[in-house]
């Protein structure tokens, strides 16, 4: 729970405060004093009479009633101290800096639980333990540096790691990023990242609250809660970016399907962020760069003008923007020629607009004005302006400052000369601006933002999906497993077809049988050529269990005889052979997250190329299209080199239908539809495996 006493306490006691500012207790008192805390500050220290000019209490029993307690004492002393403060001193909020709890030992976890139980009993908030504290505009209850500039329109930053929070603040401060609050949740015993987002969502005031949230997450304890409140905040006008650390795998996990080999906890995180509309970042620099972009006017299009006096950075930014799906359109014609007349000979206006190293502050302003008012096919302006050490830049940065206030198009300042023009850059940042010192990092962050979809609608697409029959099939199959004494198992091909048909997923005509004559009759009915596949072995291709382009009954007869001799063969499947682009859809159930749905190019390339996109079931049509459009191989789906594209609408429909099926069949742990064959008219499932667990 988060209460007023935590956020705006009228009185604070630091238990363990000291005069030694090189230790947490002393540094915390220093930050509170230098931060201008306006309430009553009290300190408990058994050995000192005064700490940094503040009168000291020698024992917590001597304290008058106090609202917030910050504990910087050994872990073993914390439970009894919390009990006394909550029961006798009316403390309603605790920030426990101390480490040595559940992050270390079972005994520490027991101490942590005692503290939580006390806080719950007395209705008190608890931040930590094992954290750097809480930094707000009302009180600086942290023991670390730097303390960033704080204002109501700054960024709210929530971190699961105290040390990482410090490093992220370091990265942010040199960019000029300002903050409204910094939350270090530590072990998050009572208040986790999801709880902070919930509070921000439920108490959101669009007139006074920050519209930018940055997150560093090490563990997603409640994915549904994170999804709900993050997407709610974004719909209210907020923008959220996050790092999720600890998602890599040491190697491909042992799995029995393509989906199992590709899907991972990282796929679930990717899918969750996509569904919520959270911009995913992978480094401190990327997170703080995205945060800086969020403070500027929102980018409405993809067309950039680059104004620079250094050709190389302009070219590198052009390359990076183009790689990320943004454009740097060529500027020519009368307006470009007119701009050129205002610049020194040798300048270029083709875009990048290179005003040369000798370009003046006045020329910088003129170039920006042309991009703002005269070039209609420009949505944003990047300004690269540093110094080789020959000039001061105060005048140029003053022009840039004024233009950023005047222009309706967003301006992204790239001021790389942090060493030779340190004072000039610092003055520019003090006026409330941000700086992107590296143009490629800026382009990467912009691309990530532009590729992040809006939060998905919460409605489930049910049209054409027979939910009651799906449940009947699942009930029947789990009972079969129970009868066989198995916890999990693969569905028989007929049951797979039943389930997919209930979801309205088109299937290629097929028959499974142990009768050669029946299979030959089926092939004659659907027409040759056909495909034969062994039934039983999981990986059919690996055991020679797939034969394509069978055109005669004699050939089919021979293949039947051969396949029935393969180890573990229980029958043979014959399918009508169709042609088309091979696609892939799969899903895997991830604990706490639900089903992660994957799509991509199919066949053997699904594991080789790993060009897949993930979404969290259930999916909307907008999410399905976003997944498809984000594939690196999307040009193949569109059609390339004279080949027709596929029916993208039907591919998206199958993705949505599968996700709805999974929403009502959580017993399905893995499903692999590979390949689907697609052309400009149809998308048809050719092969599928479904693993269920009772």
C-alpha atoms as one frame of an Amber mdcrd trajectory, in Angstrom:
protein
   0.000   0.000   0.000   1.145   3.537  -0.755  -0.079   6.300   1.564   0.333
  10.020   2.180   2.841   9.436   4.982   5.193   7.791   2.500   4.843  10.435
  -0.189   4.348  13.651   1.786   5.375  13.006   5.398   5.112  15.863   7.879
   7.885  14.257   9.954  10.724  11.852   9.181  13.031   9.923  11.481  16.297
   8.446  10.200  17.161   5.528  12.466  20.915   5.130  12.072  21.644   8.643
  10.794  25.237   9.764  11.306  27.817  12.466  10.654  29.776  10.236   8.288
  28.469  11.107   4.842  30.532   8.297   3.344  28.131   5.835   4.967  24.454
   5.370   4.033  23.101   6.825   7.285  25.114  10.015   6.938  24.588  10.388
   3.199  20.846  10.003   3.641  20.678  12.790   6.253  22.802  15.004   3.983
  20.441  14.457   1.043  17.370  15.211   3.159  18.912  18.451   4.436  20.259
  19.586   1.080  16.960  18.661  -0.559  15.194  21.279   1.542  12.820  18.937
   3.390  10.244  21.249   4.978   8.866  18.915   7.648  10.380  17.882  10.976
  13.548  15.799  10.648  14.530  13.543  13.548  17.553  11.278  13.909  18.227
   8.304  16.152  21.868   7.533  16.985  22.957   6.072  20.357  26.470   7.562
  20.154  25.956  11.135  18.894  24.263  14.221  20.345  24.050  16.078  17.038
  24.145  14.803  13.477  24.848  17.359  10.746  23.357  20.082  12.950  20.233
  18.141  13.906  19.539  17.196  17.536  19.679  13.431  18.056  17.520  10.961
  19.979  19.575   8.169  21.526  16.772   5.587  21.414  13.647   5.141  19.289
  11.661   4.970  22.541  12.422   8.676  23.095  10.820   9.755  19.804   7.582
  11.723  19.607   4.950  10.520  17.093   6.457  10.459  13.588   4.988   9.687
  10.166   7.861   8.160   8.138  10.822   6.129   9.390  13.921   5.437   7.311
  15.964   2.562   8.757  19.721   2.348   8.175  20.585  -0.200  10.870  21.597
  -3.899  10.865  18.929  -6.229   9.497  18.572  -8.153  12.761  17.466  -4.965
  14.575  14.859  -3.940  12.003  11.842  -6.137  12.945  11.738  -5.027  16.596
  12.356  -1.404  15.612   9.509  -1.485  13.096   7.210  -3.059  15.695   7.980
  -0.372  18.270   7.684   2.522  15.825   4.413   1.268  14.368   2.769   0.368
  17.668   3.982   3.192  19.926   5.055   6.089  17.682   2.315   5.991  15.050
   4.697   5.504  12.133   2.663   4.769   8.987   5.453   4.437   6.420   8.830
   2.696   6.420  11.779   2.845   4.037  14.297   0.141   4.943  17.691   0.739
   3.384  19.340  -2.160   5.217  20.333  -5.332   3.370  20.720  -8.878   4.718
  17.158 -10.106   4.290  15.478 -12.501   1.854  17.992 -11.668  -0.875  20.678
 -13.458   1.180  19.415 -16.180   3.538  16.321 -17.984   4.793  16.877 -16.384
   8.178  16.894 -12.998   6.455  13.646 -13.882   4.704  12.076 -14.630   8.088
  13.127 -11.183   9.372  11.640  -9.632   6.243   8.354 -11.462   6.759   8.121
 -10.219  10.375   8.517  -6.646   9.120   5.831  -7.146   6.465   3.424  -8.680
   8.981   3.883  -5.690  11.299   3.312  -3.198   8.494   0.188  -5.025   7.372
  -1.134  -5.162  10.924  -0.747  -1.411  11.463  -1.644  -0.316   7.921   1.828
   1.033   7.159   3.586   1.405   3.806   6.876  -0.437   3.278   9.570   0.344
   0.718  12.405  -2.194   0.647  14.260  -3.658   2.379  17.576  -3.615   0.533
  17.021  -0.418  -1.457  18.545   3.058  -1.929  15.328   4.775  -0.807  12.683
   7.055  -2.270  13.322  10.388  -3.985  10.440  12.818  -4.488   9.979  16.566
  -4.689   8.927  16.469  -1.013  11.780  14.483   0.504  15.093  13.090  -0.691
  15.139   9.862   1.339  17.997   8.259  -0.595  21.624   7.804   0.372  23.033
   7.928  -3.152  24.096  10.495  -5.712  23.382  12.016  -8.167  20.272  13.899
  -7.145  18.720  14.945 -10.471  16.770  18.119 -11.121  13.224  17.580  -9.858
  10.054  19.121 -11.212   6.409  18.009 -11.578   6.738  17.414 -15.321   9.874
  15.335 -14.940  10.082  11.562 -15.282   8.789   9.026 -12.752  11.440   6.298
 -12.509  10.834   2.953 -10.776  13.680   0.473 -10.351  13.976  -3.009  -8.946
  17.680  -2.466  -8.309  19.169   0.366  -6.278  22.661   0.263  -7.772  21.258
   0.108 -11.306  18.983   3.040 -10.513  22.087   5.101  -9.648  23.761   4.202
 -12.937  20.609   5.056 -14.874  20.405   8.408 -13.072  24.040   9.065 -14.027
  23.156   8.407 -17.657  20.069  10.621 -17.441  21.638  13.630 -15.703  24.277
  14.241 -18.381  21.466  14.251 -20.984  19.492  16.872 -19.050  16.624  14.501
 -18.233  14.678  15.754 -15.220  12.677  13.699 -12.726   9.519  13.898 -10.674
  10.256  10.850  -8.513  12.675   7.921  -8.185  11.451   4.712  -6.562  13.906
   2.022  -5.532  11.783  -0.926  -4.409  14.605  -3.281  -3.371  13.166  -6.656
  -2.398   9.660  -5.281  -2.976   8.242  -7.223  -0.062   5.100  -5.100   0.082
   5.371  -2.553  -2.738   6.628  -3.825  -6.085   6.894  -2.134  -9.452   3.368
  -3.235 -10.342   2.032  -1.632  -7.136   3.731   1.682  -7.905   2.178   1.662
 -11.397  -1.206   0.831  -9.880  -0.974   3.817  -7.536   0.125   6.132 -10.351
  -2.729   4.869 -12.530  -5.480   5.084  -9.907  -4.386   8.546  -8.723  -3.386
   9.981 -12.092  -3.940  13.730 -12.437  -3.293  14.774 -16.049  -2.835  18.419
 -15.050  -0.176  17.916 -12.400   1.379  14.441 -12.718   4.285  13.306 -14.834
   3.349  11.800 -18.211   6.573   9.773 -18.556   7.380   6.561 -16.659  10.689
   4.687 -16.903  11.069   1.199 -15.430  13.990  -1.087 -14.637  12.527  -4.530
 -13.939  14.328  -7.639 -12.738  11.249  -9.707 -11.934   7.668  -9.387 -13.143
   5.757 -10.755 -10.181   2.290 -10.017 -11.567   2.176  -9.720 -15.375  -1.588
  -9.097 -15.492  -1.310  -6.214 -13.033   1.598  -4.696 -14.938  -0.275  -5.039
 -18.232  -3.501  -3.536 -16.893  -2.040  -0.456 -15.212   0.677   0.264 -17.778
  -1.807   0.158 -20.664  -4.292   2.215 -18.628  -1.682   4.924 -17.991  -0.704
   4.983 -21.668  -4.347   5.372 -22.703  -4.529   8.332 -20.301  -1.710  10.037
 -22.175   1.399   8.670 -20.452   4.387   7.143 -22.191   6.270   4.219 -20.663
   9.636   2.628 -21.443  11.219  -0.268 -19.599  14.237  -2.536 -19.334  13.516
  -6.133 -18.352  16.789  -7.671 -17.245  17.554 -11.358 -16.769  15.622 -12.713
 -19.761  18.374 -14.492 -21.664  18.709 -18.255 -21.887  22.051 -20.023 -21.464
  21.149 -22.071 -24.491  18.168 -23.384 -26.427  15.958 -25.270 -24.017  15.198
 -28.904 -24.749  11.870 -28.875 -26.517   9.794 -31.069 -28.718   8.566 -28.404
 -31.121   9.785 -25.384 -33.059   7.752 -23.183 -30.725   9.315 -24.683 -27.620
  12.786 -24.073 -28.983  12.078 -20.432 -29.820   9.657 -19.327 -27.108  11.221
 -18.239 -23.829  10.521 -16.015 -20.881  11.963 -13.219 -23.014   9.301 -13.887
 -25.651   6.702 -13.499 -22.920   8.193 -10.177 -21.825   8.316  -8.968 -25.426
   4.690  -9.970 -25.897   3.583  -8.330 -22.644   5.312  -5.041 -23.471   3.868
  -5.060 -26.986   0.347  -5.641 -25.643   0.709  -2.877 -23.050   2.324  -0.363
 -25.417   5.547  -0.218 -23.384   8.687   0.728 -25.330  11.235  -1.973 -24.610
  14.846  -0.932 -24.024  17.937  -3.060 -23.540  20.482  -0.686 -21.988  20.764
   2.268 -19.630  21.680   4.571 -22.500  18.708   3.432 -24.545  16.277   3.845
 -21.621  17.404   7.370 -20.777  17.499   8.331 -24.465  13.905   7.152 -24.885
  13.018   9.084 -21.725  14.511  12.248 -23.224  12.574  11.730 -26.475   9.371
  11.372 -24.447   9.885  14.865 -22.994   9.834  16.443 -26.470   6.750  17.063
 -28.631   5.472  13.755 -29.970   6.827  12.682 -33.337   3.863  12.498 -35.726
   5.610  11.174 -38.849   8.753   9.454 -40.069  10.408  12.164 -42.207  13.500
  13.841 -40.747  15.527  16.838 -41.749  19.090  16.797 -40.445  20.811  20.145
 -39.922  24.514  19.685 -39.270  27.899  21.333 -39.650  29.706  17.971 -39.694
  29.120  15.681 -42.659  30.061  12.377 -40.992  27.561  12.459 -38.098  24.864
  13.563 -40.545  25.552  10.532 -42.737  25.637   8.171 -39.734  22.320   9.554
 -38.468  20.810   9.189 -41.948  21.921   5.544 -42.111  20.653   4.761 -38.601
  17.264   6.417 -39.167  16.809   4.611 -42.486  17.734   1.274 -40.925  15.086
   1.832 -38.257  12.293   2.541 -40.724  12.477   6.353 -40.573  13.346   8.478
 -43.605  15.573  11.407 -44.534  13.900  12.645 -47.743  15.890  14.484 -50.366
  15.258  18.235 -50.374  15.480  19.895 -53.768  13.714  22.432 -55.935  13.311
  26.194 -55.560  12.946  26.204 -51.760  16.171  24.237 -51.298  17.989  26.557
 -53.698  16.619  29.558 -51.839  17.950  28.193 -48.520  21.324  27.616 -50.148
  21.630  31.332 -50.899  21.602  32.041 -47.147  24.501  29.652 -46.477  28.220
  29.769 -47.236  29.443  28.461 -50.602  29.942  24.706 -50.492  26.998  24.113
 -48.168  24.503  21.395 -49.068  20.728  21.506 -48.709  19.959  18.078 -50.125
  19.358  16.616 -46.618  21.354  16.340 -44.510  21.549  20.133 -44.638  25.285
  20.698 -44.151  25.998  24.314 -43.193  29.737  23.545 -42.922  32.047  23.820
 -39.907  32.156  27.586 -40.447  28.367  27.915 -40.367  27.116  30.633 -38.022
  24.431  30.670 -35.351  22.315  32.843 -37.665  22.597  30.286 -40.465  21.644
  27.522 -38.033  18.463  29.424 -37.192  17.656  30.034 -40.870  18.058  26.335
 -41.702  15.743  25.358 -38.827  13.171  27.934 -39.966  13.132  26.483 -43.484
  12.593  22.982 -42.089   9.803  24.240 -39.847   7.960  26.506 -42.292   9.008
  25.884 -45.883   9.682  22.153 -46.329   6.273  20.469 -46.147   7.535  16.887
 -46.304   9.445  17.150 -43.014   8.006  15.955 -39.678  10.993  16.465 -37.360
  14.400  18.131 -37.220  17.667  16.742 -35.858  20.326  19.366 -35.192  23.944
  18.178 -34.913  26.052  21.050 -33.641  29.338  20.815 -31.774  32.724  22.459
 -32.015  36.253  21.487 -33.039  37.473  23.661 -30.159  37.897  26.880 -32.151
  34.703  28.684 -31.133  32.303  29.074 -28.249  28.757  27.949 -28.823  26.668
  30.085 -26.483  25.144  32.063 -29.354  24.358  28.969 -31.448  22.811  27.139
 -28.487  20.752  30.225 -27.623  19.340  30.148 -31.160  18.628  26.436 -30.769
  16.954  27.108 -27.410  14.597  29.690 -28.922  13.761  27.531 -31.932  12.867
  24.573 -29.696  10.374  26.802 -27.887   8.908  28.236 -31.102   8.736  25.308
 -33.507   5.762  22.975 -33.763   7.895  20.199 -35.230  10.025  18.363 -32.641
  13.717  19.280 -32.644  16.254  16.702 -31.477  19.515  18.401 -30.400  22.676
  16.344 -30.897  25.396  18.298 -29.094  28.432  16.006 -29.087  31.097  18.344
 -27.675  30.696  17.480 -23.990  34.403  18.026 -23.355  35.337  21.043 -25.465
  31.983  22.777 -24.993  31.020  21.547 -21.536  29.892  24.924 -20.111  27.863
  25.762 -23.211  26.075  22.398 -23.160  25.479  22.723 -19.407  23.860  26.134
 -19.859  21.647  24.743 -22.628  20.507  21.884 -20.348  19.823  24.288 -17.472
  17.162  25.925 -19.641  15.185  22.685 -19.416  16.374  20.971 -22.582  17.789
  17.510 -23.215  20.806  16.513 -25.303  21.460  13.423 -27.411  25.233  13.350
 -27.646  25.278  10.286 -29.932  23.253  10.378 -33.127  23.065   6.606 -33.667
  21.766   5.973 -30.128  19.109   8.617 -30.805  18.065   6.948 -34.062  17.876
   3.511 -32.430  15.663   4.850 -29.647  13.410   6.695 -32.102  12.986   3.531
 -34.160  12.081   1.514 -31.078   9.436   4.082 -30.116   7.930   4.196 -33.608
   7.745   0.386 -33.776   5.934   0.057 -30.442   2.180  -0.305 -31.009  -0.526
   1.386 -28.973  -2.032  -0.626 -26.079  -4.199  -3.450 -27.345  -7.956  -3.493
 -26.713  -9.072  -5.886 -23.998 -11.964  -7.401 -25.975 -11.702 -11.026 -27.148
 -12.535 -11.847 -30.783 -15.081 -14.683 -30.490 -16.732 -14.631 -33.909 -16.539
 -18.056 -35.524 -14.876 -19.758 -32.538 -16.869 -22.615 -30.958 -15.855 -22.250
 -27.310 -18.193 -24.946 -25.843 -16.930 -27.558 -28.293 -13.318 -26.561 -27.580
 -13.921 -27.180 -23.888 -15.583 -30.549 -24.657 -12.550 -31.691 -26.661 -10.103
 -30.539 -23.999 -12.160 -32.270 -21.275 -12.192 -35.491 -23.297  -8.449 -35.404
 -23.964  -7.413 -34.584 -20.385  -9.585 -37.460 -19.177  -7.781 -39.691 -21.667
  -4.452 -38.633 -20.173  -5.766 -39.339 -16.694  -6.938 -42.792 -17.767  -3.506
 -43.487 -19.287  -1.767 -42.264 -16.126   0.039 -39.498 -18.006   0.432 -35.881
 -16.927   0.880 -34.602 -20.474   0.855 -35.797 -24.047   0.338 -34.945 -27.707
  -3.098 -34.976 -29.236  -3.841 -37.443 -32.009  -4.068 -35.864 -35.489  -7.866
 -36.200 -35.539  -8.168 -34.312 -32.253  -5.805 -31.629 -33.538  -8.037 -31.154
 -36.587 -11.122 -30.983 -34.361  -9.652 -28.219 -32.217  -8.373 -26.155 -35.119
 -11.692 -26.525 -36.908 -13.502 -25.251 -33.786 -11.350 -22.119 -34.022 -12.161
 -21.684 -37.708  -8.585 -22.301 -38.861  -8.556 -23.665 -42.463  -7.026 -27.135
 -42.799  -5.687 -29.035 -45.779  -7.764 -32.181 -46.568  -6.131 -35.182 -44.908
  -6.689 -38.701 -43.637  -4.852 -40.713 -40.981  -5.155 -44.467 -41.176  -3.447
 -47.816 -40.800  -5.292 -49.042 -43.893  -3.346 -48.673 -47.102  -6.477 -49.135
 -49.203  -8.375 -46.415 -47.338  -5.504 -43.973 -47.847  -5.270 -44.740 -51.561
  -9.036 -44.218 -51.919  -8.761 -40.890 -50.101  -5.921 -39.773 -52.385  -7.996
 -40.571 -55.433 -10.941 -38.549 -54.041  -8.941 -35.382 -53.279  -6.723 -35.781
 -56.340  -2.996 -36.287 -56.801  -0.368 -35.128 -56.017  -0.483 -35.878 -52.284
   1.890 -35.847 -49.317   2.467 -38.801 -46.993   3.660 -38.358 -43.396   4.396
 -40.897 -40.711   2.258 -40.639 -37.559   3.952 -41.261 -34.195   7.454 -39.768
 -34.301   7.489 -36.118 -33.261  10.088 -34.902 -35.755   8.928 -36.599 -38.946
  11.560 -35.134 -41.278  14.409 -36.364 -39.057  13.351 -40.007 -39.489  12.510
 -39.821 -43.189   8.822 -39.698 -42.413   7.707 -37.148 -45.020   7.364 -37.693
 -48.778   6.137 -34.948 -51.087   4.659 -34.927 -54.579   3.276 -38.482 -54.650
   1.453 -38.742 -57.992   0.353 -42.392 -58.308  -1.328 -45.083 -56.153   1.741
 -47.302 -56.645   4.088 -44.669 -55.229   1.746 -44.089 -52.282   1.616 -47.820
 -51.588   5.401 -48.056 -51.475   5.691 -45.063 -49.152   3.040 -46.477 -46.844
   4.951 -49.748 -46.496   8.225 -47.907 -45.836   6.808 -45.492 -43.253   5.021
 -48.177 -41.227   8.466 -49.723 -40.612   9.789 -46.522 -39.003  10.297 -46.841
 -35.260   7.271 -45.641 -33.198   5.068 -45.359 -36.322   1.364 -45.709 -35.469
  -0.089 -44.869 -38.858   0.302 -42.771 -41.991  -1.258 -39.418 -42.839  -2.061
 -38.491 -46.431  -2.750 -34.866 -47.345  -3.698 -33.070 -50.505  -0.495 -31.390
 -51.680  -0.827 -27.648 -52.016   1.717 -24.959 -52.798   2.421 -21.536 -51.360
   4.665 -19.478 -49.104   5.472 -21.361 -45.913   4.384 -19.580 -42.736   4.522
 -20.495 -39.082   2.290 -19.937 -36.065   2.902 -21.390 -32.641   2.289 -20.757
 -28.982   3.721 -21.743 -25.651   2.246 -21.381 -22.200   4.490 -19.343 -19.903
   3.782 -19.499 -16.197   2.073 -16.301 -14.929   2.028 -14.748 -18.404  -0.307
 -17.112 -20.237   0.116 -18.134 -23.867   2.830 -16.452 -25.924   1.828 -16.607
 -29.593   4.575 -16.561 -32.231   4.360 -15.972 -35.961   6.899 -15.876 -38.777
   8.117 -17.534 -41.934   7.700 -21.298 -41.751   9.283 -24.534 -42.793  12.795
 -25.343 -41.642  13.652 -21.638 -41.515  11.632 -20.930 -38.390  14.437 -22.157
 -36.121  17.332 -21.272 -38.442  16.396 -17.628 -39.015  14.375 -17.124 -35.818
  12.531 -14.309 -37.565   9.486 -14.440 -35.308   7.334 -11.935 -33.468   5.469
 -12.606 -30.253   2.143 -11.537 -28.797   0.262 -12.341 -25.612  -3.050 -14.162
 -26.019  -5.771 -13.144 -26.573  -4.781 -10.982 -29.513  -6.669  -8.299 -31.395
  -6.470  -7.854 -35.156  -4.343  -4.742 -34.646  -1.851  -6.777 -32.608  -1.744
  -9.522 -35.226  -1.050  -7.024 -38.006   1.631  -5.364 -35.879   3.340  -8.729
 -35.362   3.246  -9.510 -39.092   4.516  -6.070 -40.118   7.400  -6.299 -37.615
   8.883  -9.435 -39.223  12.194  -8.932 -40.985  10.840 -11.099 -43.786   7.682
  -9.025 -44.183   8.670  -8.141 -47.761   8.236 -11.814 -48.665   4.741 -11.713
 -47.196   4.004  -8.530 -49.172   5.384 -10.044 -52.369   8.784  -9.393 -53.874
  10.769  -9.953 -57.090   7.687 -10.581 -59.186   6.135 -13.051 -56.743   2.643
 -12.330 -55.492   2.191 -11.624 -51.790   0.059 -13.692 -49.466  -3.410 -12.968
 -48.120  -2.233 -10.978 -45.108  -5.779 -10.515 -43.805  -6.328 -14.270 -43.545
  -2.945 -14.788 -41.898  -3.849 -12.185 -39.245  -7.260 -13.822 -38.814  -5.693
 -17.217 -38.120  -3.335 -15.665 -35.541  -6.307 -14.046 -33.774  -8.420 -17.221
 -33.918  -5.595 -19.330 -32.509  -5.093 -16.855 -29.651  -8.817 -17.058 -28.818
  -8.679 -20.851 -28.837  -5.788 -20.710 -26.380  -7.604 -18.272 -24.118 -10.204
 -20.988 -23.480  -7.788 -23.925 -23.428  -5.058 -23.218 -20.887  -4.380 -26.960
 -20.796  -2.565 -26.509 -24.129   1.089 -26.010 -23.245   2.547 -25.972 -26.758
   1.018 -25.703 -30.210   2.990 -25.697 -33.430   1.315 -25.060 -36.808   4.167
 -25.397 -39.270   3.827 -24.914 -42.071   0.838 -22.952 -43.123   0.841 -22.580
 -46.902  -0.260 -19.207 -48.160  -0.913 -17.511 -51.484  -2.785 -14.379 -52.497
  -6.125 -16.123 -51.867  -5.857 -18.555 -48.943  -3.817 -19.495 -45.894  -4.122
 -23.174 -44.955  -2.703 -25.176 -42.045  -0.782 -28.195 -43.303   0.813 -29.673
 -40.185   0.172 -29.106 -36.485   1.123 -30.543 -33.109  -0.582 -29.826 -29.806
   0.827 -30.730 -26.400  -1.657 -30.699 -23.525  -1.212 -31.091 -19.802  -3.900
 -32.019 -17.328
